[in-house]
């Protein structure tokens, strides 16, 4: 009888402890499923002559990289200092931010943007599109020529790793991307196109990045883009060809078959099965393209694009 009572009590205690442990584990998992992160800008107010804007605090799923948090800030507030930023994509490394809130890197003063763990003041060991912050962290974007020393410390977040997957998904589609321009105007040959298999629904930006990652000396490496809140990345230079409003030179996205002009944001455009997407660099000397907009000359191409942007 005594043994039976002890056994029953032990079973009850085990169940109670097990239930409590599972509840605590569930609470920890639920708590870890979402984290709070703050983004903050910093610079020498006297040197730049403008005040530092308010910081931005938000909740995001655990595992979200810093650049996606920046994009969230931009999408939620068009007046946010993160609404308009510029970056360069390096194959195998990711994005390097060059301009935030109208302040861009300056080779003359060796000033540039650095990203730090706001608590330890340690620079990120990887790019913003790979760094995953921890709960309660502050991400400090500092424009300076004198970055903080690491002091043998390490950032509290971690790098998710930057590499495009070499595995072919079950729902893979074959797509091709290429470049085009008037070789009579731009005196250099057009590079070879790039074909690959990606999951259905993959954005043009992801495909371009995959091409850059696989060939760091290829034509798609080191392209620059401007990020607009709610709209995404817009290419400003690629393969050495840079947009220039003074000469009416711009990058556009075309379907090779129809020559149809698409919205110039590479996050939004998703190539279809068997398609060939052309990144076309158009100058003021370019013949009139067929794009669904009635215009003569590249200046009116831009007006058409602005109309498209306003309609988004």
JSON list of N, CA, C and O in Angstrom, two decimals, residues 11 44 92 97 99 120 157 193 231 308:
[
{"chain": "A", "resi": 11, "resn": "UNK", "atom": "N", "xyz": [4.52, 9.60, -9.77]},
{"chain": "A", "resi": 11, "resn": "UNK", "atom": "CA", "xyz": [3.96, 9.81, -11.10]},
{"chain": "A", "resi": 11, "resn": "UNK", "atom": "C", "xyz": [3.32, 11.18, -11.20]},
{"chain": "A", "resi": 11, "resn": "UNK", "atom": "O", "xyz": [3.48, 11.90, -12.19]},
{"chain": "A", "resi": 44, "resn": "UNK", "atom": "N", "xyz": [28.49, 63.14, -36.47]},
{"chain": "A", "resi": 44, "resn": "UNK", "atom": "CA", "xyz": [28.95, 64.39, -35.87]},
{"chain": "A", "resi": 44, "resn": "UNK", "atom": "C", "xyz": [28.03, 65.51, -36.34]},
{"chain": "A", "resi": 44, "resn": "UNK", "atom": "O", "xyz": [28.09, 65.94, -37.49]},
{"chain": "A", "resi": 92, "resn": "UNK", "atom": "N", "xyz": [28.83, 37.27, -53.15]},
{"chain": "A", "resi": 92, "resn": "UNK", "atom": "CA", "xyz": [29.39, 36.47, -52.07]},
{"chain": "A", "resi": 92, "resn": "UNK", "atom": "C", "xyz": [29.46, 37.18, -50.73]},
{"chain": "A", "resi": 92, "resn": "UNK", "atom": "O", "xyz": [29.68, 36.54, -49.70]},
{"chain": "A", "resi": 97, "resn": "UNK", "atom": "N", "xyz": [26.02, 49.42, -47.54]},
{"chain": "A", "resi": 97, "resn": "UNK", "atom": "CA", "xyz": [25.25, 50.67, -47.56]},
{"chain": "A", "resi": 97, "resn": "UNK", "atom": "C", "xyz": [26.19, 51.84, -47.78]},
{"chain": "A", "resi": 97, "resn": "UNK", "atom": "O", "xyz": [27.22, 51.97, -47.11]},
{"chain": "A", "resi": 99, "resn": "UNK", "atom": "N", "xyz": [24.69, 55.23, -48.62]},
{"chain": "A", "resi": 99, "resn": "UNK", "atom": "CA", "xyz": [23.98, 56.48, -48.30]},
{"chain": "A", "resi": 99, "resn": "UNK", "atom": "C", "xyz": [22.74, 56.18, -47.47]},
{"chain": "A", "resi": 99, "resn": "UNK", "atom": "O", "xyz": [21.99, 55.25, -47.79]},
{"chain": "A", "resi": 120, "resn": "UNK", "atom": "N", "xyz": [27.61, 46.70, -27.29]},
{"chain": "A", "resi": 120, "resn": "UNK", "atom": "CA", "xyz": [29.04, 46.41, -27.16]},
{"chain": "A", "resi": 120, "resn": "UNK", "atom": "C", "xyz": [29.90, 47.35, -28.01]},
{"chain": "A", "resi": 120, "resn": "UNK", "atom": "O", "xyz": [31.12, 47.38, -27.85]},
{"chain": "A", "resi": 157, "resn": "UNK", "atom": "N", "xyz": [24.75, 39.57, -31.72]},
{"chain": "A", "resi": 157, "resn": "UNK", "atom": "CA", "xyz": [23.96, 38.87, -32.73]},
{"chain": "A", "resi": 157, "resn": "UNK", "atom": "C", "xyz": [24.81, 37.83, -33.44]},
{"chain": "A", "resi": 157, "resn": "UNK", "atom": "O", "xyz": [25.90, 37.47, -32.99]},
{"chain": "A", "resi": 193, "resn": "UNK", "atom": "N", "xyz": [24.55, 36.39, -71.48]},
{"chain": "A", "resi": 193, "resn": "UNK", "atom": "CA", "xyz": [23.39, 36.27, -70.60]},
{"chain": "A", "resi": 193, "resn": "UNK", "atom": "C", "xyz": [23.64, 35.18, -69.56]},
{"chain": "A", "resi": 193, "resn": "UNK", "atom": "O", "xyz": [24.61, 34.41, -69.65]},
{"chain": "A", "resi": 231, "resn": "UNK", "atom": "N", "xyz": [8.57, 50.05, -52.15]},
{"chain": "A", "resi": 231, "resn": "UNK", "atom": "CA", "xyz": [8.74, 49.76, -53.57]},
{"chain": "A", "resi": 231, "resn": "UNK", "atom": "C", "xyz": [9.93, 48.86, -53.84]},
{"chain": "A", "resi": 231, "resn": "UNK", "atom": "O", "xyz": [9.90, 48.04, -54.75]},
{"chain": "A", "resi": 308, "resn": "UNK", "atom": "N", "xyz": [4.18, 55.52, -63.29]},
{"chain": "A", "resi": 308, "resn": "UNK", "atom": "CA", "xyz": [4.05, 54.15, -62.82]},
{"chain": "A", "resi": 308, "resn": "UNK", "atom": "C", "xyz": [4.27, 54.10, -61.31]},
{"chain": "A", "resi": 308, "resn": "UNK", "atom": "O", "xyz": [3.54, 53.45, -60.57]}
]
